[in-house]
PDB file of C-alpha atoms in Angstrom:
ATOM      1  CA  UNK A1240       0.000   0.000   0.000  1.00  0.00           C
ATOM      2  CA  UNK A1241       2.873   2.382   0.848  1.00  0.00           C
ATOM      3  CA  UNK A1242       4.350   1.788  -2.586  1.00  0.00           C
ATOM      4  CA  UNK A1243       1.012   2.639  -4.225  1.00  0.00           C
ATOM      5  CA  UNK A1244       0.821   5.932  -2.291  1.00  0.00           C
ATOM      6  CA  UNK A1245       4.381   6.871  -3.258  1.00  0.00           C
ATOM      7  CA  UNK A1246       3.731   6.097  -6.921  1.00  0.00           C
ATOM      8  CA  UNK A1247       0.500   8.134  -6.828  1.00  0.00           C
ATOM      9  CA  UNK A1248       2.308  11.132  -5.303  1.00  0.00           C
ATOM     10  CA  UNK A1249       5.062  10.900  -7.916  1.00  0.00           C
ATOM     11  CA  UNK A1250       2.507  10.803 -10.733  1.00  0.00           C
ATOM     12  CA  UNK A1251       0.680  13.834  -9.314  1.00  0.00           C
ATOM     13  CA  UNK A1252       3.924  15.833  -8.908  1.00  0.00           C
ATOM     14  CA  UNK A1253       5.191  14.949 -12.384  1.00  0.00           C
ATOM     15  CA  UNK A1254       1.784  15.706 -13.858  1.00  0.00           C
ATOM     16  CA  UNK A1255       1.741  19.080 -12.146  1.00  0.00           C
ATOM     17  CA  UNK A1256       5.245  19.930 -13.415  1.00  0.00           C
ATOM     18  CA  UNK A1257       4.326  19.016 -16.961  1.00  0.00           C
ATOM     19  CA  UNK A1258       1.033  20.876 -16.865  1.00  0.00           C
ATOM     20  CA  UNK A1259       2.664  23.941 -15.341  1.00  0.00           C
ATOM     21  CA  UNK A1260       4.494  24.523 -18.617  1.00  0.00           C
ATOM     22  CA  UNK A1261       1.350  23.982 -20.713  1.00  0.00           C
ATOM     23  CA  UNK A1262      -1.410  25.605 -18.668  1.00  0.00           C
ATOM     24  CA  UNK A1263      -0.885  29.336 -18.174  1.00  0.00           C
ATOM     25  CA  UNK A1264      -3.974  29.840 -16.026  1.00  0.00           C
ATOM     26  CA  UNK A1265      -2.888  29.129 -12.424  1.00  0.00           C
ATOM     27  CA  UNK A1266      -6.468  28.667 -11.301  1.00  0.00           C
ATOM     28  CA  UNK A1267      -7.081  25.936 -13.874  1.00  0.00           C
ATOM     29  CA  UNK A1268      -3.784  24.281 -12.948  1.00  0.00           C
ATOM     30  CA  UNK A1269      -4.628  24.355  -9.248  1.00  0.00           C
ATOM     31  CA  UNK A1270      -8.104  22.983  -9.823  1.00  0.00           C
ATOM     32  CA  UNK A1271      -6.701  20.126 -11.918  1.00  0.00           C
ATOM     33  CA  UNK A1272      -4.095  19.218  -9.297  1.00  0.00           C
ATOM     34  CA  UNK A1273      -6.746  19.351  -6.571  1.00  0.00           C
ATOM     35  CA  UNK A1274      -8.901  16.976  -8.595  1.00  0.00           C
ATOM     36  CA  UNK A1275      -5.978  14.538  -8.886  1.00  0.00           C
ATOM     37  CA  UNK A1276      -5.347  14.685  -5.145  1.00  0.00           C
ATOM     38  CA  UNK A1277      -9.018  14.146  -4.289  1.00  0.00           C
ATOM     39  CA  UNK A1278      -9.275  11.280  -6.775  1.00  0.00           C
ATOM     40  CA  UNK A1279      -6.151   9.636  -5.370  1.00  0.00           C
ATOM     41  CA  UNK A1280      -7.453  10.035  -1.834  1.00  0.00           C
ATOM     42  CA  UNK A1281     -10.762   8.397  -2.725  1.00  0.00           C
ATOM     43  CA  UNK A1282      -9.006   5.427  -4.368  1.00  0.00           C
ATOM     44  CA  UNK A1283      -6.664   5.076  -1.400  1.00  0.00           C
ATOM     45  CA  UNK A1284      -9.522   5.200   1.096  1.00  0.00           C
ATOM     46  CA  UNK A1285     -11.478   2.579  -0.850  1.00  0.00           C
ATOM     47  CA  UNK A1286      -8.436   0.302  -0.940  1.00  0.00           C
ATOM     48  CA  UNK A1287      -7.786   0.695   2.783  1.00  0.00           C
ATOM     49  CA  UNK A1288     -11.454   0.038   3.586  1.00  0.00           C
ATOM     50  CA  UNK A1289     -11.504  -3.180   1.561  1.00  0.00           C
ATOM     51  CA  UNK A1290      -8.178  -4.270   3.045  1.00  0.00           C
ATOM     52  CA  UNK A1291      -9.412  -3.663   6.583  1.00  0.00           C
ATOM     53  CA  UNK A1292     -12.515  -5.775   5.893  1.00  0.00           C
ATOM     54  CA  UNK A1293     -10.416  -8.694   4.664  1.00  0.00           C
ATOM     55  CA  UNK A1294      -9.439 -11.169   7.327  1.00  0.00           C
ATOM     56  CA  UNK A1295      -6.659 -13.556   6.458  1.00  0.00           C
ATOM     57  CA  UNK A1296      -7.799 -17.129   7.192  1.00  0.00           C
ATOM     58  CA  UNK A1297      -6.105 -18.606  10.206  1.00  0.00           C
ATOM     59  CA  UNK A1298      -4.702 -22.118  10.407  1.00  0.00           C
ATOM     60  CA  UNK A1299      -7.795 -23.598  12.071  1.00  0.00           C
ATOM     61  CA  UNK A1300     -10.031 -22.200   9.310  1.00  0.00           C
ATOM     62  CA  UNK A1301      -7.794 -23.676   6.641  1.00  0.00           C
ATOM     63  CA  UNK A1302      -7.788 -27.061   8.404  1.00  0.00           C
ATOM     64  CA  UNK A1303     -11.582 -26.963   8.672  1.00  0.00           C
ATOM     65  CA  UNK A1304     -12.081 -26.186   4.986  1.00  0.00           C
ATOM     66  CA  UNK A1305      -9.547 -28.858   4.034  1.00  0.00           C
ATOM     67  CA  UNK A1306     -11.437 -31.454   6.103  1.00  0.00           C
ATOM     68  CA  UNK A1307     -14.697 -30.359   4.472  1.00  0.00           C
ATOM     69  CA  UNK A1308     -13.097 -30.693   1.048  1.00  0.00           C
ATOM     70  CA  UNK A1309     -12.010 -34.253   1.778  1.00  0.00           C
ATOM     71  CA  UNK A1310     -15.392 -35.329   3.171  1.00  0.00           C
ATOM     72  CA  UNK A1311     -17.356 -33.852   0.299  1.00  0.00           C
ATOM     73  CA  UNK A1312     -14.820 -34.895  -2.347  1.00  0.00           C
ATOM     74  CA  UNK A1313     -15.052 -38.599  -1.467  1.00  0.00           C
ATOM     75  CA  UNK A1314     -18.855 -38.425  -1.491  1.00  0.00           C
ATOM     76  CA  UNK A1315     -18.991 -36.406  -4.706  1.00  0.00           C
ATOM     77  CA  UNK A1316     -16.794 -38.904  -6.567  1.00  0.00           C
ATOM     78  CA  UNK A1317     -19.443 -41.591  -6.035  1.00  0.00           C
ATOM     79  CA  UNK A1318     -22.302 -39.185  -6.716  1.00  0.00           C
ATOM     80  CA  UNK A1319     -20.757 -37.969  -9.998  1.00  0.00           C
ATOM     81  CA  UNK A1320     -20.367 -41.528 -11.293  1.00  0.00           C
ATOM     82  CA  UNK A1321     -24.038 -42.228 -10.612  1.00  0.00           C
ATOM     83  CA  UNK A1322     -25.064 -38.937 -12.167  1.00  0.00           C
ATOM     84  CA  UNK A1323     -23.063 -39.872 -15.262  1.00  0.00           C
ATOM     85  CA  UNK A1324     -24.887 -43.209 -15.343  1.00  0.00           C
ATOM     86  CA  UNK A1325     -28.223 -41.375 -15.225  1.00  0.00           C
ATOM     87  CA  UNK A1326     -27.205 -39.423 -18.328  1.00  0.00           C
ATOM     88  CA  UNK A1327     -25.884 -42.569 -20.009  1.00  0.00           C
ATOM     89  CA  UNK A1328     -29.089 -44.551 -19.496  1.00  0.00           C
ATOM     90  CA  UNK A1329     -31.226 -41.600 -20.548  1.00  0.00           C
ATOM     91  CA  UNK A1330     -29.222 -41.473 -23.766  1.00  0.00           C
ATOM     92  CA  UNK A1331     -29.812 -45.189 -24.334  1.00  0.00           C
ATOM     93  CA  UNK A1332     -33.542 -44.675 -23.784  1.00  0.00           C
ATOM     94  CA  UNK A1333     -33.724 -41.992 -26.465  1.00  0.00           C
ATOM     95  CA  UNK A1334     -31.698 -44.171 -28.811  1.00  0.00           C
ATOM     96  CA  UNK A1335     -34.262 -46.993 -28.447  1.00  0.00           C
ATOM     97  CA  UNK A1336     -37.048 -44.523 -29.146  1.00  0.00           C
ATOM     98  CA  UNK A1337     -35.230 -43.164 -32.190  1.00  0.00           C
ATOM     99  CA  UNK A1338     -34.371 -46.611 -33.556  1.00  0.00           C
ATOM    100  CA  UNK A1339     -37.983 -47.739 -33.238  1.00  0.00           C
ATOM    101  CA  UNK A1340     -39.313 -44.589 -34.873  1.00  0.00           C
ATOM    102  CA  UNK A1341     -36.913 -45.073 -37.795  1.00  0.00           C
ATOM    103  CA  UNK A1342     -37.913 -48.770 -37.986  1.00  0.00           C
ATOM    104  CA  UNK A1343     -34.390 -49.940 -37.264  1.00  0.00           C
ATOM    105  CA  UNK A1344     -35.825 -52.225 -34.588  1.00  0.00           C
ATOM    106  CA  UNK A1345     -39.181 -53.947 -34.208  1.00  0.00           C
ATOM    107  CA  UNK A1346     -41.729 -53.322 -31.476  1.00  0.00           C
ATOM    108  CA  UNK A1347     -40.768 -56.553 -29.739  1.00  0.00           C
ATOM    109  CA  UNK A1348     -37.068 -55.567 -29.828  1.00  0.00           C
ATOM    110  CA  UNK A1349     -37.907 -52.128 -28.449  1.00  0.00           C
ATOM    111  CA  UNK A1350     -39.819 -53.822 -25.655  1.00  0.00           C
ATOM    112  CA  UNK A1351     -36.900 -56.126 -24.909  1.00  0.00           C
ATOM    113  CA  UNK A1352     -34.389 -53.261 -24.770  1.00  0.00           C
ATOM    114  CA  UNK A1353     -36.656 -51.102 -22.625  1.00  0.00           C
ATOM    115  CA  UNK A1354     -37.182 -54.002 -20.207  1.00  0.00           C
ATOM    116  CA  UNK A1355     -33.430 -54.455 -19.841  1.00  0.00           C
ATOM    117  CA  UNK A1356     -32.925 -50.712 -19.465  1.00  0.00           C
ATOM    118  CA  UNK A1357     -35.619 -50.529 -16.794  1.00  0.00           C
ATOM    119  CA  UNK A1358     -33.819 -53.168 -14.739  1.00  0.00           C
ATOM    120  CA  UNK A1359     -30.504 -51.301 -15.000  1.00  0.00           C
ATOM    121  CA  UNK A1360     -32.024 -47.963 -14.022  1.00  0.00           C
ATOM    122  CA  UNK A1361     -33.930 -49.543 -11.155  1.00  0.00           C
ATOM    123  CA  UNK A1362     -30.617 -50.804  -9.734  1.00  0.00           C
ATOM    124  CA  UNK A1363     -29.043 -47.376 -10.220  1.00  0.00           C
ATOM    125  CA  UNK A1364     -31.958 -45.659  -8.502  1.00  0.00           C
ATOM    126  CA  UNK A1365     -31.659 -47.972  -5.496  1.00  0.00           C
ATOM    127  CA  UNK A1366     -27.996 -47.009  -5.201  1.00  0.00           C
ATOM    128  CA  UNK A1367     -28.821 -43.306  -5.443  1.00  0.00           C
ATOM    129  CA  UNK A1368     -31.610 -43.535  -2.877  1.00  0.00           C
ATOM    130  CA  UNK A1369     -29.210 -45.182  -0.422  1.00  0.00           C
ATOM    131  CA  UNK A1370     -26.872 -42.179  -0.582  1.00  0.00           C
ATOM    132  CA  UNK A1371     -26.829 -39.668   2.290  1.00  0.00           C
ATOM    133  CA  UNK A1372     -24.746 -36.509   2.778  1.00  0.00           C
ATOM    134  CA  UNK A1373     -21.529 -36.939   4.811  1.00  0.00           C
ATOM    135  CA  UNK A1374     -22.338 -36.323   8.462  1.00  0.00           C
ATOM    136  CA  UNK A1375     -18.993 -34.538   8.946  1.00  0.00           C
ATOM    137  CA  UNK A1376     -20.100 -31.616   6.769  1.00  0.00           C
ATOM    138  CA  UNK A1377     -21.037 -28.439   8.602  1.00  0.00           C
ATOM    139  CA  UNK A1378     -24.655 -27.256   8.518  1.00  0.00           C
ATOM    140  CA  UNK A1379     -24.490 -25.103   5.389  1.00  0.00           C
ATOM    141  CA  UNK A1380     -22.615 -27.662   3.289  1.00  0.00           C
ATOM    142  CA  UNK A1381     -24.796 -30.478   4.631  1.00  0.00           C
ATOM    143  CA  UNK A1382     -27.972 -28.626   3.620  1.00  0.00           C
ATOM    144  CA  UNK A1383     -26.589 -27.866   0.152  1.00  0.00           C
ATOM    145  CA  UNK A1384     -25.591 -31.502  -0.353  1.00  0.00           C
ATOM    146  CA  UNK A1385     -29.019 -32.635   0.864  1.00  0.00           C
ATOM    147  CA  UNK A1386     -30.712 -30.353  -1.669  1.00  0.00           C
ATOM    148  CA  UNK A1387     -28.422 -31.633  -4.405  1.00  0.00           C
ATOM    149  CA  UNK A1388     -29.241 -35.221  -3.524  1.00  0.00           C
ATOM    150  CA  UNK A1389     -33.007 -34.678  -3.214  1.00  0.00           C
ATOM    151  CA  UNK A1390     -33.183 -33.107  -6.668  1.00  0.00           C
ATOM    152  CA  UNK A1391     -31.181 -35.994  -8.134  1.00  0.00           C
ATOM    153  CA  UNK A1392     -33.385 -38.603  -6.466  1.00  0.00           C
ATOM    154  CA  UNK A1393     -36.514 -36.918  -7.814  1.00  0.00           C
ATOM    155  CA  UNK A1394     -35.016 -36.771 -11.297  1.00  0.00           C
ATOM    156  CA  UNK A1395     -33.944 -40.421 -11.175  1.00  0.00           C
ATOM    157  CA  UNK A1396     -37.393 -41.511  -9.989  1.00  0.00           C
ATOM    158  CA  UNK A1397     -39.092 -39.601 -12.808  1.00  0.00           C
ATOM    159  CA  UNK A1398     -36.679 -41.105 -15.323  1.00  0.00           C
ATOM    160  CA  UNK A1399     -37.472 -44.625 -14.146  1.00  0.00           C
ATOM    161  CA  UNK A1400     -41.211 -43.872 -14.242  1.00  0.00           C
ATOM    162  CA  UNK A1401     -40.886 -42.674 -17.850  1.00  0.00           C
ATOM    163  CA  UNK A1402     -39.082 -45.816 -18.957  1.00  0.00           C
ATOM    164  CA  UNK A1403     -41.541 -48.054 -17.121  1.00  0.00           C
ATOM    165  CA  UNK A1404     -44.476 -46.327 -18.821  1.00  0.00           C
ATOM    166  CA  UNK A1405     -42.828 -46.579 -22.235  1.00  0.00           C
ATOM    167  CA  UNK A1406     -41.965 -50.234 -21.716  1.00  0.00           C
ATOM    168  CA  UNK A1407     -45.592 -50.967 -20.833  1.00  0.00           C
ATOM    169  CA  UNK A1408     -46.769 -49.072 -23.909  1.00  0.00           C
ATOM    170  CA  UNK A1409     -44.430 -51.118 -26.096  1.00  0.00           C
ATOM    171  CA  UNK A1410     -45.629 -54.489 -24.818  1.00  0.00           C
ATOM    172  CA  UNK A1411     -46.442 -56.374 -28.067  1.00  0.00           C
ATOM    173  CA  UNK A1412     -49.360 -58.364 -26.609  1.00  0.00           C
ATOM    174  CA  UNK A1413     -51.143 -55.147 -25.578  1.00  0.00           C
ATOM    175  CA  UNK A1414     -50.767 -53.346 -28.887  1.00  0.00           C
ATOM    176  CA  UNK A1415     -54.012 -53.661 -30.832  1.00  0.00           C
ATOM    177  CA  UNK A1416     -52.708 -52.090 -34.023  1.00  0.00           C
ATOM    178  CA  UNK A1417     -50.128 -53.024 -36.626  1.00  0.00           C
ATOM    179  CA  UNK A1418     -49.687 -49.403 -37.681  1.00  0.00           C
ATOM    180  CA  UNK A1419     -46.131 -48.390 -36.993  1.00  0.00           C
ATOM    181  CA  UNK A1420     -47.109 -44.738 -36.907  1.00  0.00           C
ATOM    182  CA  UNK A1421     -49.706 -45.367 -34.212  1.00  0.00           C
ATOM    183  CA  UNK A1422     -47.269 -47.490 -32.216  1.00  0.00           C
ATOM    184  CA  UNK A1423     -44.674 -44.688 -32.330  1.00  0.00           C
ATOM    185  CA  UNK A1424     -47.309 -42.199 -31.224  1.00  0.00           C
ATOM    186  CA  UNK A1425     -48.289 -44.429 -28.308  1.00  0.00           C
ATOM    187  CA  UNK A1426     -44.693 -44.666 -27.090  1.00  0.00           C
ATOM    188  CA  UNK A1427     -44.146 -40.946 -27.559  1.00  0.00           C
ATOM    189  CA  UNK A1428     -47.256 -40.171 -25.528  1.00  0.00           C
ATOM    190  CA  UNK A1429     -45.954 -42.331 -22.679  1.00  0.00           C
ATOM    191  CA  UNK A1430     -42.631 -40.510 -22.794  1.00  0.00           C
ATOM    192  CA  UNK A1431     -44.084 -36.986 -22.942  1.00  0.00           C
ATOM    193  CA  UNK A1432     -46.565 -37.653 -20.158  1.00  0.00           C
ATOM    194  CA  UNK A1433     -43.920 -38.876 -17.704  1.00  0.00           C
ATOM    195  CA  UNK A1434     -40.662 -37.224 -18.812  1.00  0.00           C
ATOM    196  CA  UNK A1435     -38.733 -35.611 -15.919  1.00  0.00           C
ATOM    197  CA  UNK A1436     -38.026 -31.896 -15.728  1.00  0.00           C
ATOM    198  CA  UNK A1437     -34.467 -30.742 -16.212  1.00  0.00           C
ATOM    199  CA  UNK A1438     -32.091 -31.358 -13.314  1.00  0.00           C
ATOM    200  CA  UNK A1439     -30.980 -27.936 -12.068  1.00  0.00           C
ATOM    201  CA  UNK A1440     -28.199 -28.264  -9.484  1.00  0.00           C
ATOM    202  CA  UNK A1441     -25.915 -25.423 -10.597  1.00  0.00           C
ATOM    203  CA  UNK A1442     -26.765 -23.231  -7.590  1.00  0.00           C
ATOM    204  CA  UNK A1443     -25.859 -25.950  -5.099  1.00  0.00           C
ATOM    205  CA  UNK A1444     -22.630 -26.790  -6.915  1.00  0.00           C
ATOM    206  CA  UNK A1445     -21.609 -23.125  -7.118  1.00  0.00           C
ATOM    207  CA  UNK A1446     -22.288 -22.528  -3.413  1.00  0.00           C
ATOM    208  CA  UNK A1447     -20.449 -25.689  -2.378  1.00  0.00           C
ATOM    209  CA  UNK A1448     -17.465 -24.770  -4.545  1.00  0.00           C
ATOM    210  CA  UNK A1449     -17.349 -21.340  -2.893  1.00  0.00           C
ATOM    211  CA  UNK A1450     -17.628 -22.778   0.626  1.00  0.00           C
ATOM    212  CA  UNK A1451     -14.943 -25.380  -0.004  1.00  0.00           C
ATOM    213  CA  UNK A1452     -12.397 -23.019  -1.518  1.00  0.00           C
ATOM    214  CA  UNK A1453      -9.618 -21.775   0.756  1.00  0.00           C
ATOM    215  CA  UNK A1454      -9.379 -17.966   0.380  1.00  0.00           C
ATOM    216  CA  UNK A1455      -6.251 -16.798  -1.374  1.00  0.00           C
ATOM    217  CA  UNK A1456      -3.739 -14.930   0.770  1.00  0.00           C
ATOM    218  CA  UNK A1457      -2.308 -11.801  -0.852  1.00  0.00           C
TER     219      UNK A1457
END
C-alpha cells in the first residue's frame, strides 16, 4: 500500500510539473491538481477500507475447509459416477425410441431393450436412494448436499417412471394395431406424459465450490 501511495504522489507531482508549462492559467492548474489529489485520496480510502474488511484465514479455518473438502470430495466422486450413469441410461432410452421410430428395430425388440434398461435404471436408482450426505459436513454444506441429492433422487425416480411407462406401452401383446405410426405415437405419448423436468443443481454446486475453496492470501 505504501508503494502505491508513493507512486501516486510521484505521478501527481510529475503531472503538475508538466502541466505547469502547458497551462498558463494558475487557477485551472490548481483545480486540476486538486482533482488529482481528491481522486487519489478516494481510491486510497477505498483500498484501505476493503483491506481492513479482509481477514486472512487462520490455520484452524484452513484445516476446517480442508477437512470439508475431503469429506465432500469422497462423497462427490461416487455421486458424480451415478449422475453420469443417469445421463448414459437416458441417452440409451432416447436411442431406443429413435431406432424404433426409424424402424431400425421392431416393437418386440424395443420392448426387450426397454425391459433391460428398466432393470438397469432400477438398480441405479436404489444405489442413489441409499446415498446420504456426509455427516462430517457443517450445517451449510450439509444442507446444500441434501438439496443436491433430493433433486437428483426426484429426477432419477421420474426417469425410471418414464421408462416403465414406455416399456408398458411397447408391450407387443397389448398393442391392438399393426400401424407403426400409431405405435410410435403411443410410445411418444408415454414418454411426454412422464418425462422428468431438467435437473438444475448449478446453484448448489456453485455454493459448495465457494464454501470449499480456501481464500487466497495476498
